[in-house]
XYZ file of C-alpha atoms in Angstrom:
582
model
C 31.206 -8.063 -7.092
C 29.851 -11.504 -6.213
C 29.906 -13.100 -9.694
C 33.361 -14.358 -10.648
C 35.080 -13.640 -13.951
C 34.968 -17.347 -14.758
C 31.211 -17.553 -14.179
C 30.607 -14.569 -16.452
C 32.895 -15.790 -19.236
C 31.561 -19.352 -19.082
C 28.006 -18.057 -19.512
C 29.178 -16.362 -22.717
C 30.933 -19.552 -23.830
C 27.761 -21.589 -23.434
C 25.735 -18.838 -25.098
C 27.973 -18.939 -28.165
C 27.446 -22.675 -28.443
C 23.675 -22.158 -28.294
C 23.951 -19.448 -30.944
C 25.800 -21.860 -33.252
C 22.794 -24.211 -33.268
C 20.198 -21.449 -33.466
C 22.063 -19.803 -36.349
C 22.144 -23.135 -38.178
C 18.332 -23.390 -37.956
C 17.708 -19.679 -38.536
C 15.919 -19.264 -35.201
C 15.698 -15.766 -33.736
C 17.117 -15.183 -30.251
C 18.602 -12.536 -27.972
C 21.144 -12.517 -25.138
C 22.181 -10.155 -22.319
C 18.826 -8.329 -22.245
C 15.925 -8.052 -19.778
C 17.097 -10.655 -17.276
C 19.409 -9.429 -14.515
C 21.539 -11.300 -11.985
C 20.790 -9.425 -8.770
C 18.105 -10.902 -6.529
C 19.528 -14.126 -5.010
C 16.257 -16.063 -5.232
C 16.278 -16.447 -9.012
C 16.760 -19.852 -10.556
C 20.051 -18.596 -12.001
C 21.445 -16.374 -9.224
C 21.017 -18.853 -6.378
C 23.162 -21.477 -8.174
C 25.673 -18.752 -9.098
C 26.073 -17.669 -5.475
C 26.622 -21.339 -4.654
C 29.506 -21.678 -7.116
C 27.656 -22.989 -10.181
C 26.977 -21.506 -13.611
C 23.435 -20.180 -13.589
C 21.569 -19.109 -16.728
C 18.038 -18.203 -17.753
C 16.533 -19.801 -20.865
C 13.095 -18.516 -21.781
C 10.951 -19.132 -24.814
C 8.237 -16.727 -25.911
C 4.740 -18.079 -25.494
C 4.882 -19.605 -22.019
C 1.659 -20.638 -20.241
C -0.732 -18.396 -22.189
C 0.285 -19.593 -25.645
C -1.500 -22.933 -25.656
C -0.477 -25.310 -28.426
C 0.316 -22.541 -30.918
C 0.567 -18.774 -31.185
C 0.631 -16.505 -34.243
C 3.661 -14.196 -34.110
C 3.906 -10.622 -35.378
C 5.562 -11.784 -38.624
C 2.593 -14.034 -39.386
C 4.453 -17.246 -38.638
C 3.107 -19.769 -36.119
C 5.071 -20.794 -33.034
C 3.897 -24.203 -31.858
C 4.400 -26.008 -28.587
C 6.543 -28.504 -30.498
C 8.766 -25.633 -31.710
C 9.203 -24.373 -28.173
C 10.083 -27.842 -26.901
C 12.639 -28.226 -29.685
C 14.273 -24.895 -28.817
C 14.540 -25.822 -25.147
C 15.828 -29.289 -25.986
C 18.501 -27.730 -28.187
C 19.742 -25.380 -25.460
C 19.635 -28.187 -22.892
C 21.763 -30.519 -25.037
C 24.067 -27.640 -25.944
C 24.577 -26.958 -22.237
C 25.398 -30.628 -21.603
C 27.801 -30.590 -24.548
C 29.829 -27.630 -23.261
C 29.732 -28.828 -19.651
C 30.984 -32.264 -20.701
C 33.737 -30.847 -22.871
C 34.875 -28.428 -20.151
C 34.253 -30.713 -17.165
C 37.757 -30.317 -15.753
C 37.621 -26.517 -15.911
C 34.139 -26.494 -14.370
C 34.975 -28.729 -11.438
C 38.219 -26.844 -10.725
C 36.411 -23.483 -10.812
C 33.674 -24.868 -8.562
C 36.218 -25.945 -5.944
C 38.151 -22.678 -6.284
C 34.960 -20.696 -5.706
C 34.616 -21.956 -2.140
C 38.344 -21.999 -1.397
C 38.813 -18.368 -2.454
C 35.803 -17.240 -0.441
C 37.294 -18.880 2.623
C 40.670 -17.181 2.075
C 39.692 -13.755 0.736
C 35.971 -13.000 0.417
C 35.082 -10.218 -2.034
C 32.917 -7.237 -1.181
C 33.277 -4.603 1.493
C 31.341 -6.117 4.391
C 32.906 -9.335 5.639
C 31.448 -9.953 9.101
C 27.828 -9.699 10.181
C 26.913 -9.463 13.847
C 23.381 -10.123 15.072
C 22.886 -8.841 18.599
C 22.290 -11.460 21.275
C 19.526 -9.391 22.883
C 17.208 -9.962 19.912
C 14.191 -12.132 20.810
C 15.331 -15.779 21.022
C 12.538 -16.879 18.671
C 13.879 -14.553 15.973
C 17.435 -15.788 16.495
C 16.209 -19.376 16.214
C 14.432 -18.639 12.934
C 17.556 -16.982 11.526
C 19.946 -19.772 12.546
C 17.544 -22.353 11.102
C 17.696 -20.492 7.780
C 21.498 -20.356 7.905
C 21.609 -24.071 8.676
C 19.453 -24.848 5.624
C 21.956 -22.987 3.453
C 24.946 -24.571 5.248
C 26.229 -21.176 6.320
C 28.492 -21.367 9.352
C 28.195 -19.004 12.312
C 29.679 -18.518 15.736
C 29.481 -16.659 19.030
C 31.496 -13.522 19.812
C 33.982 -14.227 22.580
C 35.008 -10.705 23.601
C 33.767 -7.132 23.709
C 35.124 -4.992 20.903
C 34.538 -1.474 19.553
C 34.757 -1.154 15.774
C 33.582 0.992 12.894
C 30.616 -0.620 11.212
C 27.238 -0.292 9.545
C 24.144 -0.223 11.741
C 21.205 -1.736 9.841
C 18.646 -0.031 12.097
C 19.816 3.495 11.294
C 21.488 3.019 7.923
C 24.610 4.766 9.201
C 28.276 3.949 9.603
C 29.475 4.645 13.126
C 31.357 3.186 16.055
C 29.590 -0.001 17.092
C 30.110 -2.481 19.893
C 30.309 -6.242 19.540
C 29.354 -7.891 22.831
C 30.286 -11.359 24.095
C 27.495 -13.738 23.122
C 26.508 -11.928 19.914
C 25.844 -14.110 16.866
C 28.693 -13.748 14.342
C 28.416 -14.736 10.670
C 31.750 -14.452 8.880
C 32.358 -14.306 5.133
C 35.648 -16.166 5.689
C 34.023 -19.530 5.028
C 33.169 -21.732 2.012
C 29.675 -20.198 1.762
C 31.152 -16.715 2.229
C 29.756 -15.190 -0.948
C 26.230 -16.414 -0.295
C 26.596 -15.026 3.236
C 27.558 -11.607 1.892
C 24.723 -11.614 -0.610
C 22.077 -12.495 1.989
C 23.329 -9.876 4.464
C 24.281 -7.166 1.931
C 23.016 -3.918 3.542
C 23.150 -1.795 0.384
C 23.089 -3.815 -2.858
C 24.842 -2.080 -5.728
C 22.927 -1.947 -9.006
C 25.019 -1.956 -12.155
C 21.888 -1.106 -14.161
C 18.623 0.351 -12.856
C 16.671 -1.649 -15.459
C 15.921 -4.500 -13.105
C 12.573 -6.218 -12.753
C 12.577 -7.727 -9.272
C 13.299 -6.655 -5.724
C 16.598 -4.857 -5.149
C 16.929 -5.144 -1.344
C 16.437 -8.181 0.873
C 19.028 -8.211 3.692
C 18.124 -10.701 6.400
C 18.299 -8.180 9.289
C 15.609 -6.080 7.563
C 13.461 -9.067 6.683
C 13.719 -10.655 10.137
C 13.478 -7.444 12.164
C 16.860 -7.996 13.817
C 19.276 -5.541 15.399
C 22.474 -6.218 13.484
C 25.795 -4.771 12.317
C 27.975 -5.176 9.220
C 31.757 -4.955 9.653
C 34.792 -4.895 7.380
C 37.009 -6.678 9.905
C 37.126 -10.228 11.171
C 35.639 -10.804 14.627
C 36.927 -13.598 16.801
C 34.178 -16.096 17.529
C 33.927 -19.624 18.821
C 32.076 -22.073 16.543
C 28.320 -22.448 16.908
C 25.627 -20.413 18.592
C 23.146 -21.617 21.152
C 19.786 -19.876 21.021
C 18.702 -19.389 24.621
C 15.740 -21.587 25.448
C 12.914 -19.923 27.324
C 13.054 -20.820 31.019
C 10.210 -23.003 32.210
C 8.436 -21.661 35.283
C 6.324 -23.429 37.887
C 4.067 -21.836 40.480
C 1.831 -23.409 43.102
C -0.942 -20.897 42.543
C -1.215 -19.271 39.128
C -3.432 -16.240 38.678
C -2.442 -15.856 35.011
C 0.217 -16.820 32.486
C 2.052 -14.092 30.548
C 3.535 -14.408 27.057
C 5.788 -11.679 25.593
C 4.757 -10.387 22.173
C 7.830 -9.843 20.011
C 7.982 -12.352 17.148
C 6.026 -14.593 14.819
C 6.388 -17.332 17.421
C 4.406 -15.181 19.880
C 1.613 -15.138 17.300
C 1.937 -18.902 16.873
C 1.470 -19.319 20.626
C -1.656 -17.138 20.525
C -3.057 -19.032 17.527
C -2.507 -22.349 19.320
C -4.232 -21.094 22.476
C -7.225 -19.858 20.484
C -7.494 -23.185 18.655
C -7.881 -24.778 22.096
C -10.681 -22.276 22.859
C -8.585 -20.636 25.565
C -9.544 -17.017 26.169
C -6.595 -14.637 25.967
C -6.184 -10.934 26.675
C -3.539 -8.483 25.473
C -2.099 -5.477 27.288
C -2.734 -2.099 25.703
C 0.100 -0.549 27.723
C 3.382 -1.641 29.267
C 3.376 -2.771 32.891
C 5.682 -4.133 35.580
C 5.026 -7.173 37.758
C 7.404 -9.173 39.978
C 10.100 -6.645 39.118
C 9.939 -7.343 35.372
C 8.744 -4.915 32.707
C 6.390 -6.241 30.054
C 5.669 -4.354 26.832
C 2.353 -3.500 25.238
C 0.985 -6.504 23.386
C 1.868 -8.944 26.157
C -0.608 -11.827 26.261
C -2.326 -12.942 29.459
C -4.170 -16.216 29.973
C -6.226 -15.487 33.092
C -7.948 -18.125 35.177
C -10.891 -15.778 35.609
C -11.520 -15.861 31.832
C -11.261 -19.657 31.594
C -13.114 -21.036 34.621
C -15.125 -23.334 32.345
C -11.965 -25.002 31.003
C -11.043 -27.965 33.197
C -7.860 -28.658 31.210
C -6.489 -25.108 31.267
C -3.157 -25.853 32.950
C -2.496 -28.931 30.817
C -3.309 -27.088 27.586
C -1.135 -24.092 28.486
C 1.738 -26.462 29.302
C 1.216 -28.309 26.011
C 1.339 -25.083 23.992
C 4.392 -23.817 25.903
C 6.256 -27.058 25.168
C 5.674 -26.643 21.417
C 7.411 -23.263 21.309
C 10.668 -23.585 23.257
C 12.024 -20.085 22.571
C 8.995 -18.146 23.827
C 8.394 -17.766 27.544
C 5.101 -18.620 29.217
C 5.448 -17.054 32.669
C 3.015 -17.718 35.541
C 2.166 -14.906 37.977
C 0.440 -15.271 41.341
C -1.419 -11.958 41.396
C -3.281 -9.570 39.130
C -1.872 -6.513 40.925
C 1.045 -4.869 39.144
C 3.790 -2.592 40.424
C 3.492 -0.173 37.492
C 0.800 0.155 34.848
C -2.701 -1.296 34.862
C -3.858 -4.229 36.994
C -5.169 -7.271 35.171
C -8.797 -6.322 35.751
C -8.383 -2.975 33.986
C -10.211 -2.062 30.783
C -6.782 -1.731 29.134
C -6.546 -5.540 29.097
C -8.477 -6.415 25.939
C -9.984 -9.814 25.218
C -8.815 -11.224 21.892
C -11.883 -12.000 19.832
C -11.225 -15.370 18.249
C -10.962 -14.594 14.524
C -13.364 -16.365 12.178
C -11.502 -15.644 8.979
C -12.636 -15.422 5.372
C -9.708 -15.373 2.944
C -10.779 -13.941 -0.396
C -9.688 -15.648 -3.601
C -10.891 -16.009 -7.161
C -11.381 -13.248 -9.708
C -9.266 -10.174 -9.041
C -6.970 -11.878 -6.554
C -3.354 -12.206 -7.583
C -2.844 -15.973 -7.350
C 0.661 -15.726 -5.894
C -0.473 -13.280 -3.207
C -3.367 -15.557 -2.300
C -0.860 -18.375 -1.900
C 1.383 -16.240 0.298
C -1.502 -15.398 2.645
C -2.836 -18.946 2.718
C 0.655 -20.264 3.438
C 1.109 -17.928 6.421
C -2.241 -18.973 7.893
C -1.817 -22.688 7.212
C 1.918 -23.254 7.713
C 3.101 -20.454 10.007
C 0.115 -19.665 12.213
C -1.621 -23.027 11.730
C -4.889 -21.151 11.974
C -8.036 -22.111 10.030
C -9.527 -19.926 7.313
C -12.470 -20.245 4.954
C -11.782 -19.392 1.320
C -14.506 -17.347 -0.373
C -14.777 -15.931 -3.884
C -14.413 -12.178 -4.380
C -17.509 -12.117 -6.574
C -19.552 -13.565 -3.680
C -18.816 -10.730 -1.246
C -22.161 -9.097 -1.977
C -24.147 -12.363 -1.908
C -23.069 -14.516 1.021
C -23.829 -14.073 4.712
C -20.740 -12.292 6.021
C -21.945 -12.605 9.609
C -20.336 -16.049 9.720
C -16.977 -14.232 9.773
C -15.540 -11.434 11.881
C -12.399 -10.935 9.769
C -12.025 -10.730 5.996
C -8.572 -10.745 4.394
C -8.230 -9.342 0.869
C -4.891 -10.505 -0.607
C -2.988 -8.365 -3.076
C -4.941 -8.013 -6.302
C -7.207 -5.896 -8.474
C -10.778 -6.120 -7.247
C -13.871 -4.778 -8.979
C -16.057 -4.109 -5.971
C -19.287 -2.445 -7.024
C -21.635 -0.347 -4.923
C -23.484 -3.437 -3.719
C -20.333 -5.175 -2.467
C -19.000 -2.007 -0.829
C -22.326 -1.334 0.882
C -22.503 -4.920 2.153
C -18.960 -4.647 3.502
C -19.685 -1.337 5.222
C -22.749 -2.719 6.970
C -20.739 -5.738 8.091
C -17.926 -3.480 9.347
C -20.288 -1.321 11.393
C -21.624 -4.469 13.062
C -18.105 -5.327 14.259
C -16.362 -6.932 11.301
C -12.730 -6.242 10.500
C -11.165 -6.144 7.045
C -7.466 -6.364 6.134
C -6.556 -5.061 2.667
C -3.117 -6.067 1.380
C -1.162 -4.297 -1.351
C -3.150 -3.339 -4.457
C -6.353 -4.537 -2.797
C -6.430 -1.100 -1.167
C -7.242 0.445 -4.557
C -10.743 -1.023 -4.209
C -11.450 1.421 -1.352
C -9.470 4.514 -2.352
C -11.752 7.472 -2.988
C -14.894 5.411 -2.402
C -17.745 6.789 -0.309
C -17.620 5.713 3.300
C -13.892 4.935 3.224
C -11.218 7.437 4.228
C -8.417 6.162 2.000
C -7.346 8.668 -0.683
C -4.712 8.454 -3.403
C -1.843 10.936 -3.144
C -0.413 13.423 -5.628
C -2.832 12.985 -8.519
C -2.055 16.587 -9.526
C 1.677 15.800 -9.573
C 1.002 12.782 -11.775
C -0.732 15.022 -14.305
C 2.279 17.385 -14.344
C 4.576 14.449 -15.016
C 2.362 13.322 -17.897
C 2.659 16.815 -19.369
C 6.473 16.666 -19.125
C 6.552 13.273 -20.826
C 4.699 14.603 -23.847
C 7.930 16.304 -24.961
C 10.293 13.523 -23.898
C 12.704 11.994 -26.414
C 11.739 8.600 -27.802
C 15.164 7.111 -27.035
C 14.726 8.023 -23.358
C 11.334 6.325 -22.942
C 12.568 3.305 -20.975
C 14.863 5.305 -18.703
C 12.084 7.833 -18.157
C 9.720 5.069 -17.075
C 12.381 3.794 -14.664
C 12.445 7.190 -12.912
C 8.890 6.424 -11.746
C 9.498 2.783 -10.873
C 10.252 0.765 -7.755
C 10.853 -2.904 -8.573
C 11.296 -3.632 -4.880
C 13.062 -1.490 -2.287
C 13.110 -1.257 1.495
C 11.748 1.838 3.257
C 12.275 2.634 6.926
C 8.854 3.683 8.223
C 7.959 5.755 11.233
C 5.938 3.309 13.329
C 3.556 4.075 16.173
C 4.293 1.036 18.314
C 1.788 2.187 20.943
C -0.980 1.191 18.514
C -1.943 -2.507 18.476
C -0.906 -2.711 14.817
C 2.645 -1.824 15.892
C 2.925 -4.021 18.976
C 6.127 -6.003 19.436
C 8.195 -3.735 17.189
C 10.443 -0.698 17.700
C 9.436 2.794 16.575
C 10.379 1.890 13.026
C 9.610 -0.857 10.532
C 11.506 -1.810 7.392
C 8.829 -2.240 4.747
C 9.420 -4.017 1.447
C 7.757 -1.767 -1.130
C 7.129 -3.414 -4.492
C 4.627 -0.998 -6.087
C 4.346 2.728 -6.721
C 0.997 2.954 -4.877
C 0.779 6.143 -2.825
C -1.950 7.177 -0.394
C -2.516 10.229 1.753
C -2.427 10.053 5.517
C -5.844 9.229 6.967
C -7.781 12.283 8.188
C -9.919 10.090 10.427
C -8.038 7.058 11.579
C -4.652 5.920 12.775
C -1.566 6.463 10.622
C 0.441 3.716 12.278
C 3.224 3.346 9.711
C 4.205 6.045 7.248
C 7.056 7.385 5.124
C 8.479 10.658 6.424
C 10.261 13.595 4.785
C 13.675 12.015 4.228
C 13.340 8.261 4.687
C 16.132 5.721 4.843
C 15.847 3.517 1.767
C 17.742 0.484 0.534
C 17.580 -0.625 -3.086
C 16.463 1.164 -6.229
C 13.755 3.836 -6.173
C 13.244 6.019 -9.263
C 14.213 9.626 -8.551
C 10.811 11.049 -9.457
C 8.968 8.457 -7.407
C 11.276 8.973 -4.420
C 10.022 12.556 -4.066
C 6.386 11.526 -4.352
C 6.678 8.838 -1.686
C 7.390 11.349 1.056
C 4.708 11.690 3.738
C 2.535 8.840 2.489
C 0.625 6.151 4.354
C 1.824 2.544 4.509
C -0.045 1.068 7.503
C -3.318 2.548 8.714
C -6.433 1.667 10.689
C -9.825 3.277 10.111
C -12.504 2.573 12.703
C -15.945 1.841 11.232
C -18.646 1.602 13.883
C -17.760 -1.448 15.977
C -15.355 -2.683 13.307
C -12.321 -1.445 11.410
C -10.458 -1.485 8.106
C -6.728 -2.196 8.295
C -4.914 -0.775 5.280
C -1.537 -2.451 4.603
C -0.333 -0.669 1.473
C 2.878 -2.702 1.183
C 1.959 -6.368 1.236
C 3.844 -7.676 4.315
C 3.357 -11.269 3.134
C 5.125 -10.813 -0.224
C 6.598 -14.249 -1.018
C 6.086 -15.128 2.665
C 9.740 -14.457 3.516
C 9.533 -11.063 5.253
C 9.441 -12.386 8.816
C 8.882 -9.007 10.476
C 6.019 -8.474 8.045
C 4.402 -11.625 9.395
C 4.466 -10.071 12.877
C 2.845 -6.914 11.496
C 0.204 -9.038 9.784
C -0.386 -11.006 12.994
C -1.004 -7.715 14.790
C -3.620 -6.924 12.158
C -5.239 -10.352 12.506
C -5.400 -10.571 16.291
C -5.220 -7.027 17.698
C -5.927 -4.094 15.371
C -9.482 -2.804 15.498
C -10.449 -5.077 18.407
């Protein structure tokens, strides 16, 4: 839908020119296999959705081949050969582009003009509700600005038929004055549609990367997709948090609803300011505050002579998150500030595990979130040292996605540390290290069903082998989870969470622990899920907390930090870092 006929035909034209040179030299090659044009973050799709001609050129060998590799036919492929092949395709590309420069530039201009006049695709207007947290709206508009996507503000109330991202249903929806409107009737209209596409259509299920990515899911935003144009005035002003002053401040309150809330908390902790969080909702000064609300109380910080100045400094850094002073610790509804339901945040001393077993990309994602998003310090330790070093220097260990070989010694050391009050966050495949192990409650699901499937495959036809494997695959799809947002791991979110699932890992619900996020009987999904796997995913754990003595293990089966772009996943992860198991 979003790739023009010209783009497709010009790819073929360039490919034929490459083939002419490869045929001349007798080099083997293939085209139109393996690589798809779906996920907009590829090095070929992103240029395509910005009007260019994107293509993937890959040469067997890559980083593991060294200077030479022996091929299956006994010949040797050298680094020099690979360079020559790439040089040939590069010069061939320049040759065709130069020869067809007029056609290319005209098609490039037409791409944006046609999008502005008549955008393709069904959904042409995307409405993000104005009552979303301002910090989330600011993060979204900053992303749109980077991509030069225009947006506006709805000027009138209107009832229309549309798609509700939160429920995955088409129904009558209401656009309110002040809502953020992103229209596909603009030069970057196609990129807009791609980034907001609620239900991507797969031409072929043989894809190898994620198949759902819509910004409302990734950013945790209440949003609508519409077929019609919505009148909007240009631009959108994210409401700045009001700045409050009070002669006598008993405490300062910070709402917990976005990554920016976590950034505020991280900044306060870096200044050695003691902070509490509310286990339950409460009302004070006529305003309701949700569970997870932060409180900086004078009573907890009497030894800090710069408290007011530091709080003001932190508040100024984050203009879309409120820091609200209150004059009393007595509330109108809920628990007063001296109640045991106001928990002190233990300042995390974090060990981030790297090295053998850790998937390097996943380590980078986690490190990036700590260093760039939260700006919170971590110490990097090697996985193989878990059984040798003094873990008492840390009260939180983060295991990034990976395949860890934790022996009895390492597991025993971790358990002892957990019982003394340590907390461990396992991300993605790192959870396999604890599944079925003594002392841990995590168990794999449906092993009997897997055996039955193996039996069925023994009589499968050879020609169906790839399609059969696809029926068990999930390259990357979005699942709507049931979420217990009364648990600290679910604070700041609604009673659902859109989880990006990139593996077929399945675990049973915890018998002893908290099943905070899980897949139900008939979940809403977006993207490709193999039909066999879809059935097996029902009633499985995705986010769980198992208490261990004074500590806890937080199981996050779907890595919420995958590529560090799932913004709502960063909030979930922040809950795990600062709240869960405290």
